[in-house]
Short mmCIF file of C-alpha atoms in Angstrom, two decimals:
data_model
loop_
_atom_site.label_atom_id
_atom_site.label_comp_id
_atom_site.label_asym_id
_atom_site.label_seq_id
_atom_site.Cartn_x
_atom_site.Cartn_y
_atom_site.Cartn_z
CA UNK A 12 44.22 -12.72 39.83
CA UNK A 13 41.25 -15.40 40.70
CA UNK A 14 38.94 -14.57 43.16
CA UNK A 15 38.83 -15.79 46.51
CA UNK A 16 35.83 -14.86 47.60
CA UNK A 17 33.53 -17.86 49.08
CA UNK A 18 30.40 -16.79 47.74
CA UNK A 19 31.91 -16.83 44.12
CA UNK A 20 33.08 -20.29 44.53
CA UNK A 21 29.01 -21.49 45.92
CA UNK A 22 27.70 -19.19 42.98
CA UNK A 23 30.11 -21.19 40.59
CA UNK A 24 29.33 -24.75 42.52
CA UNK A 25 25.62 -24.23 41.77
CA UNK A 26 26.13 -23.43 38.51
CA UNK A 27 28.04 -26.51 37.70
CA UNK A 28 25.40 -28.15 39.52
CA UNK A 29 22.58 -27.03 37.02
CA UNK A 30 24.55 -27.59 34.11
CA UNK A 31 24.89 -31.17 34.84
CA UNK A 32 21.03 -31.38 35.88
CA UNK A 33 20.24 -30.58 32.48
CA UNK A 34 22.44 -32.14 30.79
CA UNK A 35 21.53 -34.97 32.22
CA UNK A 36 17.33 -33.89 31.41
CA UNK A 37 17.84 -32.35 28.11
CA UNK A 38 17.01 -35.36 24.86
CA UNK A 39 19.81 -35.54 23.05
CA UNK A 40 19.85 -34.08 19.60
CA UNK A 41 21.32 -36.10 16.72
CA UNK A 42 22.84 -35.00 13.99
CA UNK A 43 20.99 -35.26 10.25
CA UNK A 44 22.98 -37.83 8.13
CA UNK A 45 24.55 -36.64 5.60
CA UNK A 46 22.17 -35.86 2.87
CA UNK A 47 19.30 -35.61 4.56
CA UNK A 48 16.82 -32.48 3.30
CA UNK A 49 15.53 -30.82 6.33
CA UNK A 50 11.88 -29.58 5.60
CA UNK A 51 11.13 -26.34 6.63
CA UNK A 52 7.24 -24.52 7.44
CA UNK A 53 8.08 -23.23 3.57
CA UNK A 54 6.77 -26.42 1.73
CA UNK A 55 2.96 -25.67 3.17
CA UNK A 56 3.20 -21.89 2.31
CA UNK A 57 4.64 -22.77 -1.58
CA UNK A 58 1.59 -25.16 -1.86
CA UNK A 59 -0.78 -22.39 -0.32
CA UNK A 60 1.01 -20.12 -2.45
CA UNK A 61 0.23 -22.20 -5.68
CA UNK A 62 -3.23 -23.29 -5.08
CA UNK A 63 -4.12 -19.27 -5.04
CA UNK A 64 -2.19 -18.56 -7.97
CA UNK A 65 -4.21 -21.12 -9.91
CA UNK A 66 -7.04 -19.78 -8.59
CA UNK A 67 -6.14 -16.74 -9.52
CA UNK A 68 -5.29 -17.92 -12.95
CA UNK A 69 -8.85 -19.85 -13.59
CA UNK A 70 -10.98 -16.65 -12.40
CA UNK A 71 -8.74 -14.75 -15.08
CA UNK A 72 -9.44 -16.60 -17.90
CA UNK A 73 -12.89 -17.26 -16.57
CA UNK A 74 -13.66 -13.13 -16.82
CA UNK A 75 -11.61 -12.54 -19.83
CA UNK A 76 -12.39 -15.46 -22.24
CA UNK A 77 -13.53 -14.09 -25.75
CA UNK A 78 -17.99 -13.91 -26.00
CA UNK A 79 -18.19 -13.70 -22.29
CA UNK A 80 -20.86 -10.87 -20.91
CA UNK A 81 -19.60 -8.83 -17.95
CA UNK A 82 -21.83 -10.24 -14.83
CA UNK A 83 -23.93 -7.23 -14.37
CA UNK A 84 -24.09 -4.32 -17.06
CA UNK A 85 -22.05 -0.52 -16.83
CA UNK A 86 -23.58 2.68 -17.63
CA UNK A 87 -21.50 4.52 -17.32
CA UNK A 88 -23.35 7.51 -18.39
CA UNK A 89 -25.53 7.56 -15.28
CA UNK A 90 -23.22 7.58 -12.65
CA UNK A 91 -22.61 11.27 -11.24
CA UNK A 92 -20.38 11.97 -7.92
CA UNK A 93 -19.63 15.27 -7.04
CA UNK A 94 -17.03 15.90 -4.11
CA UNK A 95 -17.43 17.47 -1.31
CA UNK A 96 -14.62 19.75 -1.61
CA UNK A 97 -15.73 20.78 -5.39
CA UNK A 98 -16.37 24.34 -4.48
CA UNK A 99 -12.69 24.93 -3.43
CA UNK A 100 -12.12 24.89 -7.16
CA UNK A 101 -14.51 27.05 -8.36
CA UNK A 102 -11.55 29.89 -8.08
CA UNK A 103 -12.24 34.04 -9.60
CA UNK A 104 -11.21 34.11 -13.32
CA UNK A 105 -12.08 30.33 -13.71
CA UNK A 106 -13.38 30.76 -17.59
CA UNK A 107 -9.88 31.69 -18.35
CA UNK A 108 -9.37 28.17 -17.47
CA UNK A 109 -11.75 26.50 -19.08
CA UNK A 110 -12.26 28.78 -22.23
CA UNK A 111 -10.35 29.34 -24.96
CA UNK A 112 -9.96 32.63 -26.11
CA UNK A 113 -10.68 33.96 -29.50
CA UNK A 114 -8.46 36.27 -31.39
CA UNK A 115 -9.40 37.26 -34.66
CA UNK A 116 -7.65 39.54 -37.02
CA UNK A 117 -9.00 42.89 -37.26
CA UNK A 118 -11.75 42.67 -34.80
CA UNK A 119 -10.23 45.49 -32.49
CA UNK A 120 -8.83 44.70 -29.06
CA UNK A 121 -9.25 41.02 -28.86
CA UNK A 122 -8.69 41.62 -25.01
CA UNK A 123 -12.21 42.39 -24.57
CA UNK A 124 -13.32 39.26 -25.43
CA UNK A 125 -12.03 37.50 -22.74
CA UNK A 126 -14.74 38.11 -19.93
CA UNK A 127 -13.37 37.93 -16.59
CA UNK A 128 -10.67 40.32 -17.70
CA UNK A 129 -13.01 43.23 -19.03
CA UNK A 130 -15.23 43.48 -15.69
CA UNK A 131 -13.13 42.78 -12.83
CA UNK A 132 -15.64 44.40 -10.22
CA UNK A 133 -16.57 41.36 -9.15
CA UNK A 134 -13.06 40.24 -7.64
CA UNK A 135 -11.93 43.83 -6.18
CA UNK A 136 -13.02 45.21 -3.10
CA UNK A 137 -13.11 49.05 -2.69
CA UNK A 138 -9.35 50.35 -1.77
#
């Protein structure tokens, strides 16, 4: 069922109107002959994208060629950081961590010489 409604049929007149206004503006677009390679934005970026990777590839070798001296010297030795959160690790009964204990054969109770285990004070509050 078509409408019959006049302001339909203006809407649709005006449309038909700007249609033909641009087809009529609009350069016409030709087809590529058959064959033809379109270039795309990609062949700058690929030459960009070599260019750095021989760059790349020259500082490499430049650094890591046999005899060469690093730019400035390491020591390694010297440099100390210490965190600022450090003392969150610094947890009761820590030498059990970080010592190993000795048990020997026939020394007694080889319990006691593990010391944060023999004076436990320090961690316990009065109950």
């Amino acid at each position: 069922m078509p409408d019959r409604d006049p302001a339909d049929a203006a809407l649709r007149a005006r449309f038909a109107a700007l249609a033909a206004d641009e087809a009529r503006t609009a350069p016409p677009f030709a087809v590529p002959p058959v064959g033809h390679v379109a270039r795309g934005p990609w062949r700058p970026l690929a030459a960009a994208a070599a260019v750095v990777l021989l760059a790349g590839a020259g500082y490499a070798w430049w650094m890591l060629r046999p005899g060469a001296a690093a730019p400035y010297p390491i020591d390694l030795a010297a440099v100390t950081w210490t965190a600022p959160t450090d003392f969150l690790l610094e947890t009761p009964g820590i030498a059990l961590m970080r010592d190993v204990p000795s048990f020997t054969a026939g020394a007694g109770d080889a319990v006691t010489d593990l010391p944060m285990l023999t004076d436990d004070t320090v961690r316990r509050t009065p109950s």
